[in-house]
Coordinates of C-alpha atoms in Angstrom, one line a residue:
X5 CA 58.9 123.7 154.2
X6 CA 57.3 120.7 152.8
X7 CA 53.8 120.4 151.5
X8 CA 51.4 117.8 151.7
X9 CA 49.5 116.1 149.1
X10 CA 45.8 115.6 150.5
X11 CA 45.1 113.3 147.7
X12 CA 47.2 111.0 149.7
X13 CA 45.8 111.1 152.5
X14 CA 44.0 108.1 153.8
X15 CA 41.1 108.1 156.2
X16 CA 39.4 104.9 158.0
X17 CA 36.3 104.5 159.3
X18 CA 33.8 101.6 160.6
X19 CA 30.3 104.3 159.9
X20 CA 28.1 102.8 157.3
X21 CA 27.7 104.2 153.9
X22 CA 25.4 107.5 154.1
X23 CA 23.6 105.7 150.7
X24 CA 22.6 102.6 152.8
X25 CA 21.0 104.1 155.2
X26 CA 18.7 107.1 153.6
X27 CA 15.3 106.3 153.4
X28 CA 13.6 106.2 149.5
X29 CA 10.9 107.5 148.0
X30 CA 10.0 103.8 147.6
X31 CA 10.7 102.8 151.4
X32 CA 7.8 105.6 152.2
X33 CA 5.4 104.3 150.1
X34 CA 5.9 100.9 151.1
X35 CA 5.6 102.2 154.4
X36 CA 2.2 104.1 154.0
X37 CA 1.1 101.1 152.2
X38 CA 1.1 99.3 155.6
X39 CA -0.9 102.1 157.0
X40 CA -3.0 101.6 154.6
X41 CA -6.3 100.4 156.5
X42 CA -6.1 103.5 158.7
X43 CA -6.4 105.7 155.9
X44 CA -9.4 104.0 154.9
X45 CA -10.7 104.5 158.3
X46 CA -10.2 107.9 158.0
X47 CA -12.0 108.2 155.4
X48 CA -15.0 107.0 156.5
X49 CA -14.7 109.4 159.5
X50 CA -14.6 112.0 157.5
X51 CA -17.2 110.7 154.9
X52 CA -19.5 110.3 158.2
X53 CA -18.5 114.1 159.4
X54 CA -19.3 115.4 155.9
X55 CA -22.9 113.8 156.1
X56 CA -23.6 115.0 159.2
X57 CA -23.0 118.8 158.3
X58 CA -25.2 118.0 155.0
X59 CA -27.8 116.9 157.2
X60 CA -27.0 120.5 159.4
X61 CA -27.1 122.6 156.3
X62 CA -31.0 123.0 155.5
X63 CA -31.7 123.7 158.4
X64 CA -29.2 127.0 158.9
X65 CA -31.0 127.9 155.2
X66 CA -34.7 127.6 156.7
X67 CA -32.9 130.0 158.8
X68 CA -31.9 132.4 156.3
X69 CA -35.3 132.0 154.3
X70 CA -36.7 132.9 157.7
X71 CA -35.1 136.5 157.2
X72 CA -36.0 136.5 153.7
X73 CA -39.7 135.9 154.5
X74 CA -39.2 138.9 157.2
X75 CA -38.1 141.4 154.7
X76 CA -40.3 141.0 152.3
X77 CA -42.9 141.3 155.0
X78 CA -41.4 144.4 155.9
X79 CA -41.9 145.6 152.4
X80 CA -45.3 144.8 152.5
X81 CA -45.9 146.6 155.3
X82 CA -44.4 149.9 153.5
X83 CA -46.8 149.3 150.8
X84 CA -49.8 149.0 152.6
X85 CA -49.5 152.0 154.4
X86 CA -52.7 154.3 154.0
X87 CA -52.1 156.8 151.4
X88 CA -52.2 160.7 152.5
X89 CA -56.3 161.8 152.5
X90 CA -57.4 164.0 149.6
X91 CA -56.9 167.8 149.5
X92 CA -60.3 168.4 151.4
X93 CA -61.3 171.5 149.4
X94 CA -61.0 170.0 145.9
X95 CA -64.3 168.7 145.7
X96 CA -66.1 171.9 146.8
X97 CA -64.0 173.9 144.2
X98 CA -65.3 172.0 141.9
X99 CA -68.8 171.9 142.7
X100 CA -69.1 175.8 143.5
X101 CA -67.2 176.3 140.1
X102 CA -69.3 174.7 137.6
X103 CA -71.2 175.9 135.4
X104 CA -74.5 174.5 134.1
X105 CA -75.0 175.4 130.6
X106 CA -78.7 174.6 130.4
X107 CA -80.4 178.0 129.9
X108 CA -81.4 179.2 126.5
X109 CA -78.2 181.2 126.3
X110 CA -75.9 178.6 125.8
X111 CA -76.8 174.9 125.5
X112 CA -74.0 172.8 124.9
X113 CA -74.6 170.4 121.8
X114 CA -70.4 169.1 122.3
X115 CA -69.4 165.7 124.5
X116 CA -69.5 168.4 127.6
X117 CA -72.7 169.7 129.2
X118 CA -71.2 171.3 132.3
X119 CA -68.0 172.6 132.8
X120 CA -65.8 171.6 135.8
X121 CA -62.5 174.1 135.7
X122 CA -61.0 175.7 138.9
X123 CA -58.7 178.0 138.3
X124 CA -57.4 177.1 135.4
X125 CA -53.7 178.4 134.6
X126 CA -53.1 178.5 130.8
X127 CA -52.7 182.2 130.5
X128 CA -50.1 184.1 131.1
X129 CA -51.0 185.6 134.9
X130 CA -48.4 185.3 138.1
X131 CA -50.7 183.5 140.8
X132 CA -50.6 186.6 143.2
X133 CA -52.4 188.9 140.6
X134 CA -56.0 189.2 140.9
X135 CA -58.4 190.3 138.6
X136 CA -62.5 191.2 139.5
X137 CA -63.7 190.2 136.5
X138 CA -62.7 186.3 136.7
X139 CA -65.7 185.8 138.7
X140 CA -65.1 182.3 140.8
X141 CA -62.0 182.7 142.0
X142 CA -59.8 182.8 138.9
X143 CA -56.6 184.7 138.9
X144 CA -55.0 187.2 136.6
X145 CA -53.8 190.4 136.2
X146 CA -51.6 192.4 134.1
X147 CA -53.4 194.6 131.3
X148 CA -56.7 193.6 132.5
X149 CA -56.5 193.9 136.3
X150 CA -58.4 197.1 136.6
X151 CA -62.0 196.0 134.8
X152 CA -65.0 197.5 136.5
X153 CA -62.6 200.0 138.1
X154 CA -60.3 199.7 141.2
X155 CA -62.7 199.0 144.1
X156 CA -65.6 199.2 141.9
X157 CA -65.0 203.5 142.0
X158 CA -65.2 203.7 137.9
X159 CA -63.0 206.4 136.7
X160 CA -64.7 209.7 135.2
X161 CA -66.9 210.5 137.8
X162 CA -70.6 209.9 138.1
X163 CA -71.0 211.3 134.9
X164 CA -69.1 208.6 132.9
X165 CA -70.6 205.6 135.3
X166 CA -73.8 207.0 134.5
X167 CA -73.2 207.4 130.7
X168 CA -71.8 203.2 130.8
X169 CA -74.8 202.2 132.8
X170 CA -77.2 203.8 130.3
X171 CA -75.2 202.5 127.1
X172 CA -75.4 198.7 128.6
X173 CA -79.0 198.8 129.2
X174 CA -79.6 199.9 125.8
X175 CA -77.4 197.2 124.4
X176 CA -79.4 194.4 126.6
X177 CA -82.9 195.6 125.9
X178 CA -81.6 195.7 122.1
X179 CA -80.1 192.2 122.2
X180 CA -81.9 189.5 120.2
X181 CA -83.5 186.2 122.1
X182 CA -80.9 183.8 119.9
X183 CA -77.6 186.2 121.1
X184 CA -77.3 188.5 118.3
X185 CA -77.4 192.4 118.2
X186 CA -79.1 192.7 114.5
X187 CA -77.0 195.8 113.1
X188 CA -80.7 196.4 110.6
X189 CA -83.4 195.0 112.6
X190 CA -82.6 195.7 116.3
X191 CA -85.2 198.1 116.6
X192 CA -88.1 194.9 116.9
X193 CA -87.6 195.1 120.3
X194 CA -88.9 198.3 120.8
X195 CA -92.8 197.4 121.2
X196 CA -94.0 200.6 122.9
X197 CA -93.3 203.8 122.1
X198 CA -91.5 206.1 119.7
X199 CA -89.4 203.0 117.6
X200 CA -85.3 203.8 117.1
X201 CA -84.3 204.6 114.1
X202 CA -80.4 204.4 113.0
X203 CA -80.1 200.9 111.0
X204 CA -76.7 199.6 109.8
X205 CA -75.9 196.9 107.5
X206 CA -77.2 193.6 108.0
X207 CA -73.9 192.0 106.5
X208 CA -72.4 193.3 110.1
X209 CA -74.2 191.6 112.8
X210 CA -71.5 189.7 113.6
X211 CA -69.1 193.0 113.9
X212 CA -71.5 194.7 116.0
X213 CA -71.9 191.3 118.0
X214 CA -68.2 191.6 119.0
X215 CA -68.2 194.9 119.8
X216 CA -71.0 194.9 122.1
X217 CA -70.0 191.9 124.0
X218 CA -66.8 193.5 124.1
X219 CA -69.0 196.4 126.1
X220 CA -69.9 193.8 128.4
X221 CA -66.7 192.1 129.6
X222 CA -65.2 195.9 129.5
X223 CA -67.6 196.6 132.4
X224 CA -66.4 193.4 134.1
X225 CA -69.5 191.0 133.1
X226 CA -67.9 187.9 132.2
X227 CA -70.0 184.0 131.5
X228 CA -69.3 183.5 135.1
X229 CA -70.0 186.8 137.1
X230 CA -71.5 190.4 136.6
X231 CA -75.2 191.6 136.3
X232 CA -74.9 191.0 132.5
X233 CA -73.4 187.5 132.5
X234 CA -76.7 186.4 130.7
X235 CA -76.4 188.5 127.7
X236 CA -72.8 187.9 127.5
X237 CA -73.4 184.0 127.3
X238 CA -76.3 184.9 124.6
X239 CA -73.9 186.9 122.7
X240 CA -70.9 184.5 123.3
X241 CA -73.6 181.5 122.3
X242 CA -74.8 182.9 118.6
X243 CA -70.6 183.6 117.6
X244 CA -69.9 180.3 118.0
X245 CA -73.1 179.0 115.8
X246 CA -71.7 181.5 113.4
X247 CA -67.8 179.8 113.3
X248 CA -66.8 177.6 110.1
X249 CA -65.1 175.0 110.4
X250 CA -61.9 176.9 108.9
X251 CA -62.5 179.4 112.3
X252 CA -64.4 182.0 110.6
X253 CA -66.9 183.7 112.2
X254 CA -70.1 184.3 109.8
X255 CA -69.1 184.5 105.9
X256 CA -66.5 186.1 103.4
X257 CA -69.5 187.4 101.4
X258 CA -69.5 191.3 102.3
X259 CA -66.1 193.1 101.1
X260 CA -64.6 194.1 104.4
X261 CA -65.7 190.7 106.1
X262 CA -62.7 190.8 108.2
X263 CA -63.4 193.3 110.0
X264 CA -66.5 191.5 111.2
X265 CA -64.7 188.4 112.1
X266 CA -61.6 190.2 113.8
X267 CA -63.6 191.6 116.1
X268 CA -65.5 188.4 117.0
X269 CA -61.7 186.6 117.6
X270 CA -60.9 189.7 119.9
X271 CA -64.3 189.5 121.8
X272 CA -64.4 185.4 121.8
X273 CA -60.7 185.6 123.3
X274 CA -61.5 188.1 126.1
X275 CA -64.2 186.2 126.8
X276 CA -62.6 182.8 127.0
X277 CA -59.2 184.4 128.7
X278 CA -61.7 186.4 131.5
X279 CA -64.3 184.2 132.3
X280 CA -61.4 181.2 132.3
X281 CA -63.8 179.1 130.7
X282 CA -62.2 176.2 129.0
X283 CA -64.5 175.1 126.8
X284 CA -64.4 178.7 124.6
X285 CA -60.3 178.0 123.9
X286 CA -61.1 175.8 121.0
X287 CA -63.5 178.2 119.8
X288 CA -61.1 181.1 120.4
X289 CA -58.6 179.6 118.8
X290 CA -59.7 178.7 116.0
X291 CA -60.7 182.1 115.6
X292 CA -56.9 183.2 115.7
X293 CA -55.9 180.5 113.8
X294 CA -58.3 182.1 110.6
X295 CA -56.6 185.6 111.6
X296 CA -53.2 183.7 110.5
X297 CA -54.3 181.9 107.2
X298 CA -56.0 185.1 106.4
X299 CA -52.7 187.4 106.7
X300 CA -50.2 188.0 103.9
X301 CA -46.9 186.4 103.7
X302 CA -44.4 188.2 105.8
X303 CA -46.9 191.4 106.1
X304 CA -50.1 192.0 108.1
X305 CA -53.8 192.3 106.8
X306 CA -56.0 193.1 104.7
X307 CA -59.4 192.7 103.3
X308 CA -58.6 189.5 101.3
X309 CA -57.0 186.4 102.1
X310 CA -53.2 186.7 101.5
X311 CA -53.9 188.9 98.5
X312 CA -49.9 191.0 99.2
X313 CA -52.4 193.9 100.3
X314 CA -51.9 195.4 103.7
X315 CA -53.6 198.4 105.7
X316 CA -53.5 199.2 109.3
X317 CA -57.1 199.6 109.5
X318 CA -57.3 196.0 109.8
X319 CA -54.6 195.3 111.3
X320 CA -55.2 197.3 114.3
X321 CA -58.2 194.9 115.2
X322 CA -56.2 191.6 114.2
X323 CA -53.4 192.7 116.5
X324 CA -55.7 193.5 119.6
X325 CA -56.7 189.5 118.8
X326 CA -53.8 188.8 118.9
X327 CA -52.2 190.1 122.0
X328 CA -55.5 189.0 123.7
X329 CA -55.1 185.7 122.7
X330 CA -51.7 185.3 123.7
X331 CA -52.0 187.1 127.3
X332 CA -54.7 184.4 128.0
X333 CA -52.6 181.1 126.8
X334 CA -53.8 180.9 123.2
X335 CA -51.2 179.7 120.4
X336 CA -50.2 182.8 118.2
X337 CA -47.6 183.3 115.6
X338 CA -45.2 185.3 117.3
X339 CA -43.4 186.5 114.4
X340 CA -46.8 187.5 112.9
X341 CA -46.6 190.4 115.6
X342 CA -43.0 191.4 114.7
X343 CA -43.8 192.1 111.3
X344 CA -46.6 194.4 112.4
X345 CA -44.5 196.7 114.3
X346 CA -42.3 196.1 111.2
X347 CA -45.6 198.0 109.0
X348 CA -46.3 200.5 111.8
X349 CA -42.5 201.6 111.1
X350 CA -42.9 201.2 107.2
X351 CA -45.8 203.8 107.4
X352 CA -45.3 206.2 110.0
X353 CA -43.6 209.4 108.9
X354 CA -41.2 211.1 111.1
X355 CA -43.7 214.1 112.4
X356 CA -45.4 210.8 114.1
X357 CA -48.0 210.2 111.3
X358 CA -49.5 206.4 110.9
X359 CA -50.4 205.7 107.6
X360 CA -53.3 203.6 106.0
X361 CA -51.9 201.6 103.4
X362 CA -48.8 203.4 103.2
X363 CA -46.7 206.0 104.8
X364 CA -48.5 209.0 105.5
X365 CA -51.8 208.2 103.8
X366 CA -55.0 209.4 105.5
X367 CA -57.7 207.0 106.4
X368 CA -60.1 205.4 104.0
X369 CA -63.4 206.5 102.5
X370 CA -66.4 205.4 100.5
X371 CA -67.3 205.5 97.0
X372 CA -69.3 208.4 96.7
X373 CA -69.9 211.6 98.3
X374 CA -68.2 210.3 101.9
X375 CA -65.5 211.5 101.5
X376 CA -67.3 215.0 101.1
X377 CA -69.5 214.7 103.9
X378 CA -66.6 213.5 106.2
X379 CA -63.0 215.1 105.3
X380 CA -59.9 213.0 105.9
X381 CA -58.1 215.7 107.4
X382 CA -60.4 216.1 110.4
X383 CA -59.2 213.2 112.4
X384 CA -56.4 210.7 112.7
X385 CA -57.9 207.6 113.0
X386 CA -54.8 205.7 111.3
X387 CA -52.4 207.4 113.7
X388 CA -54.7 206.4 116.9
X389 CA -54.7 202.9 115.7
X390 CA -51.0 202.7 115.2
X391 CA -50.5 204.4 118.6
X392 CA -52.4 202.4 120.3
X393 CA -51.4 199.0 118.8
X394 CA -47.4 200.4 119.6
X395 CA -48.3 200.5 123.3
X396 CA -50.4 196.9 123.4
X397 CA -47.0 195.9 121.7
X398 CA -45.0 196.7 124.7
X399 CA -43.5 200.0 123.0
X400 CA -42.4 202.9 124.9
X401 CA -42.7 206.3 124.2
X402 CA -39.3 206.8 125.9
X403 CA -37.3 204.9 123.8
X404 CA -39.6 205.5 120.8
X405 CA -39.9 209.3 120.2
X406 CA -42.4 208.6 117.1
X407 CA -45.2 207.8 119.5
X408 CA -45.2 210.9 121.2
X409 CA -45.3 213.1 118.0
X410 CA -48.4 210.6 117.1
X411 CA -49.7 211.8 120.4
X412 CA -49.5 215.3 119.7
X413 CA -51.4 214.8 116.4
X414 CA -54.5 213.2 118.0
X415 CA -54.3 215.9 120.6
X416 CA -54.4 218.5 117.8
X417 CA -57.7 216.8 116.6
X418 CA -59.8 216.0 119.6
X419 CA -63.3 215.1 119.3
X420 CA -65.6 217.3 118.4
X421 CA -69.5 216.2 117.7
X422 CA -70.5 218.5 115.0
X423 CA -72.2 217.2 112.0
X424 CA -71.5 220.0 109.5
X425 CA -68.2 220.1 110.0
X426 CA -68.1 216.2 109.5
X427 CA -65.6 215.5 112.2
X428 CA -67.5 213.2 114.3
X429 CA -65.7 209.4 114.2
X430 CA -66.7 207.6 116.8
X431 CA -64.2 204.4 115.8
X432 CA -61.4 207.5 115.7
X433 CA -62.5 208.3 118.8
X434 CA -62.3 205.0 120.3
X435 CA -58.6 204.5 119.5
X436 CA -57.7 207.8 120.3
X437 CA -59.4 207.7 124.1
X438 CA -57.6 204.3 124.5
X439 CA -54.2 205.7 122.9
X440 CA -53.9 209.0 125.0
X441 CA -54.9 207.7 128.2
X442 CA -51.9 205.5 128.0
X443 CA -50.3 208.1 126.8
X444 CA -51.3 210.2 130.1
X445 CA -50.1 213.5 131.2
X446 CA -51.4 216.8 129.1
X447 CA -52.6 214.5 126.4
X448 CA -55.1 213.0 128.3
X449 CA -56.4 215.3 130.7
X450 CA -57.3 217.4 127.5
X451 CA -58.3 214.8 126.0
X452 CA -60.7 213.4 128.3
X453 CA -62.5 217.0 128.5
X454 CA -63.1 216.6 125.0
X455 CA -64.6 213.4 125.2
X456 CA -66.8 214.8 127.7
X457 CA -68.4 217.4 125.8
X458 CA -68.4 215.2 122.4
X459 CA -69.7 211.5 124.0
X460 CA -71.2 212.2 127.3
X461 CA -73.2 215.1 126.6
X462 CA -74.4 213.5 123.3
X463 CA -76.1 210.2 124.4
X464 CA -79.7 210.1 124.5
X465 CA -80.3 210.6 127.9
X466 CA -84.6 212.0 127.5
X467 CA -86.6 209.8 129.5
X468 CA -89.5 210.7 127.4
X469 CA -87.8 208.6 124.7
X470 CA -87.0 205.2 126.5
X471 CA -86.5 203.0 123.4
X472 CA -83.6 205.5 122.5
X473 CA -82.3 206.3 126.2
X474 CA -78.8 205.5 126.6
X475 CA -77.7 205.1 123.0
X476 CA -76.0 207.6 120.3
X477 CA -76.9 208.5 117.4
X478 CA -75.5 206.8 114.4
X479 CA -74.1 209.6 112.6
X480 CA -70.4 209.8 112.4
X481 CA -68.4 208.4 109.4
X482 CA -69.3 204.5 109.9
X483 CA -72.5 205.2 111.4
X484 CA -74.6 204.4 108.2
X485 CA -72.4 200.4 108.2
X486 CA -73.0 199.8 111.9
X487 CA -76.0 201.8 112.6
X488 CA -77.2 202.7 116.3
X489 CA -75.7 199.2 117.8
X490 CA -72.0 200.1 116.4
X491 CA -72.2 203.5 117.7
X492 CA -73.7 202.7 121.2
X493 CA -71.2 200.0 121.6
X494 CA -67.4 201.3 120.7
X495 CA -68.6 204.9 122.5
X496 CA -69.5 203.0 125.7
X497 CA -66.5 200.9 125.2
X498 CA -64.6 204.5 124.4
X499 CA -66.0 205.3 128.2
X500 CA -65.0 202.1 129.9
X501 CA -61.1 203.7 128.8
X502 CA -60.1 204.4 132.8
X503 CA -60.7 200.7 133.8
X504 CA -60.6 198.6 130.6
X505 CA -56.9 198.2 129.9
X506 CA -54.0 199.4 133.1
X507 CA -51.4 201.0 132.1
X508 CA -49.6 199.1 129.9
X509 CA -46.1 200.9 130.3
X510 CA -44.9 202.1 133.2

């Protein structure tokens, strides 16, 4: 078989060449070149078109600032809408609550003459807790939610309502135009009749002070309520003349000052805390704040400024200030109250014993023949402090043992007024009557029999002798300091025990 050769094959045709014919990028041009007025035309058109929709555009944007201007009416409307009306009661709160400080009793000299405060919330009270003694509608509770007794039924009987009634009267017909109870001179007042006898120490008026305005707010009078609000503003008035500028109240001259100004803190901070009265917290504090530069580094109290010496004498009254001041809002060193449990354990022995400076030791006595006239061994004042101060700590006798065994020793030496045996204490009594009844049980029902036949029974209750009625007589161990006013006041307060303080553990 043969094969062909294709490249000798030879084809003829008449077509013209495919390269003559195709059109060039040139022949285009050229082309569109000749068009070339057209496109010009165009142009214009389109130039024309374009103006026209320029000339459209402002007025689709007056449109849209159209809706602009609408929403920013519509915020202007929100704005303007009325606000909600004022609580309506505020202002008669207000004007019901104030207080006018214009009578003699207080006169405010400050940027404040009146005081404007409804119930004020800088204590530590849950809103549903009332207490009577807060007299314009002021809440709190807790510790002090029984003053004046639940109901106004005082507990005791008639007996012990009589007995307070009788102690208070005396106090106010004893209490000084300026405020003051004056511990030496308060028997001035008695004009007619047989005149009282029983002066104290005139370096003490501001102790006695305390403790009889302490009387007062016991018995629910506070500056804003009670049938003795009056002579608590007098009393509450002449403390604060008597504060330094460092918080003291009155001087450092006498040896046992503190004492006198502790008990002015714990008074001016019940009265501040229950008559919510805000213009007293600078006053109160400042009072607490002394209490703290006073006390010894990492220990508790003494005579002395931060001396390193300690006793629980003191400390019992700087620890009621305290726990006062913190319950009603005040600023307190916190830790200042951990190291005193800390010196109640250092100097209680284990048969329940509190001691005075250190473990064990019996109370304090003068120089002199006091100690003769009133034995040591007849009371337990130390251990009534310490038991007393456990329980206002929030200690319980459940999970500490040591404050029933303290129980049982102030239950072994119940009071007793008999001078020749020289047992009669009234400021032992005080802290044991406000120990044991929170304490309760056998320990207070025996107690409180005692007290009966030892403070009722012994107030000066012979209408023949009015200048004396209702008072005691100054004759127990610290009777000769404080005199009639002392003894009058912390047995009355010893009274006010059922309602004072609640039950502080439960």
């Amino acid at each position: 078989m043969s094969q062909v050769d294709p490249t000798k094959i030879q084809v003829q045709s008449n077509a013209v060449p495919v390269w003559e014919t195709e059109v060039t990028f040139q022949d285009m041009m050229a082309e569109q070149l000749r068009h070339a007025p057209w496109l010009v035309l165009s142009a214009a058109l389109h130039a024309v078109l374009f103006l026209i929709l320029w000339a459209v555009i402002p007025v689709e944007e007056k449109k849209k600032e159209v809706k602009k201007a609408e929403m920013i009416q519509k915020v202007e409307e929100d704005v303007e809408e009325p606000p909600p009306p004022p609580p309506p009661e505020t202002q008669p709160e207000e004007t019901v609550d104030e207080i006018e400080l214009t009578e003699q009793v207080i006169t405010e000299t400050e940027n404040v003459e009146t005081i404007s405060e409804v119930n004020q919330k800088e204590s530590a009270f849950d809103s549903n807790q009332w207490n009577s003694a807060v007299g314009m509608g002021g809440g709190a509770g807790g510790r002090y939610g029984g003053r004046g007794g639940k109901g106004g039924k005082r507990g005791g009987g008639k007996a012990y309502a009589e007995a307070i009634d009788a102690g208070l009267r005396w106090l106010k017909n004893h209490q000084d135009e300026d405020g003051k109870w004056d511990c030496d001179q308060f028997m001035k007042h008695d004009v007619e009749g047989e005149v009282c006898d029983g002066a104290g120490n005139a370096v003490h008026d501001v102790g006695v002070t305390g403790l009889a305005l302490l009387a007062f707010l016991g018995d629910n009078n506070t500056l804003r309520a009670g049938p003795y609000k009056k002579v608590v503003k007098g009393g509450v008035k002449w403390l604060r003349e008597q504060q330094q500028e460092n918080g003291l109240f009155g001087t450092n001259t006498s040896h046992d000052f503190i004492y006198n100004h502790a008990i002015a803190a714990y008074a001016m901070c019940e009265a501040f805390g229950l008559s919510n009265y805000k213009l007293l917290k600078k006053t109160a504090q400042r009072g607490v704040n002394y209490l703290e530069s006073h006390r010894n580094p990492y220990s508790v109290w003494r005579y002395q400024p931060r001396d390193n010496d300690n006793d629980t004498s003191v400390t019992g009254w700087c620890i009621m200030a305290y726990e006062s001041g913190e319950f009603f809002g005040l600023t307190i060193n916190k830790s200042a109250l951990h190291l005193c449990e800390t010196w109640l354990d250092q100097v209680t022995e284990p048969n329940g014993r509190h001691g005075y400076s250190k473990m064990g030791e019996k109370s304090s006595r003068k120089p002199g023949d006091h100690k003769v006239r009133f034995p040591v061994d007849q009371g337990e004042s130390m251990t009534a402090v310490g038991l007393f101060c456990r329980f206002f700590m929030g200690q319980d006798p459940k999970e500490k043992p040591v404050m029933k065994k303290a129980a049982d020793l102030i239950l072994a030496k119940s009071p007793e007024w008999n001078e020749k045996k020289g047992c009669i204490d009234h400021y032992y009594w005080y802290y044991g009557t406000y120990a044991l009844f929170q304490m309760g049980g056998r320990h207070w029902s025996t107690w409180q029999k005692k007290l009966n036949s030892a403070v009722v029974k012994t107030q000066q209750r012979d209408k023949a002798k009015k200048n004396l009625y209702g008072s005691w007589d100054p004759v127990g161990a610290w009777g000769e300091d404080g005199g009639r006013v002392y003894s009058t006041a912390i047995l009355t307060l010893s009274l006010e025990a059922f309602y004072r303080y609640t039950k502080l553990i439960r």
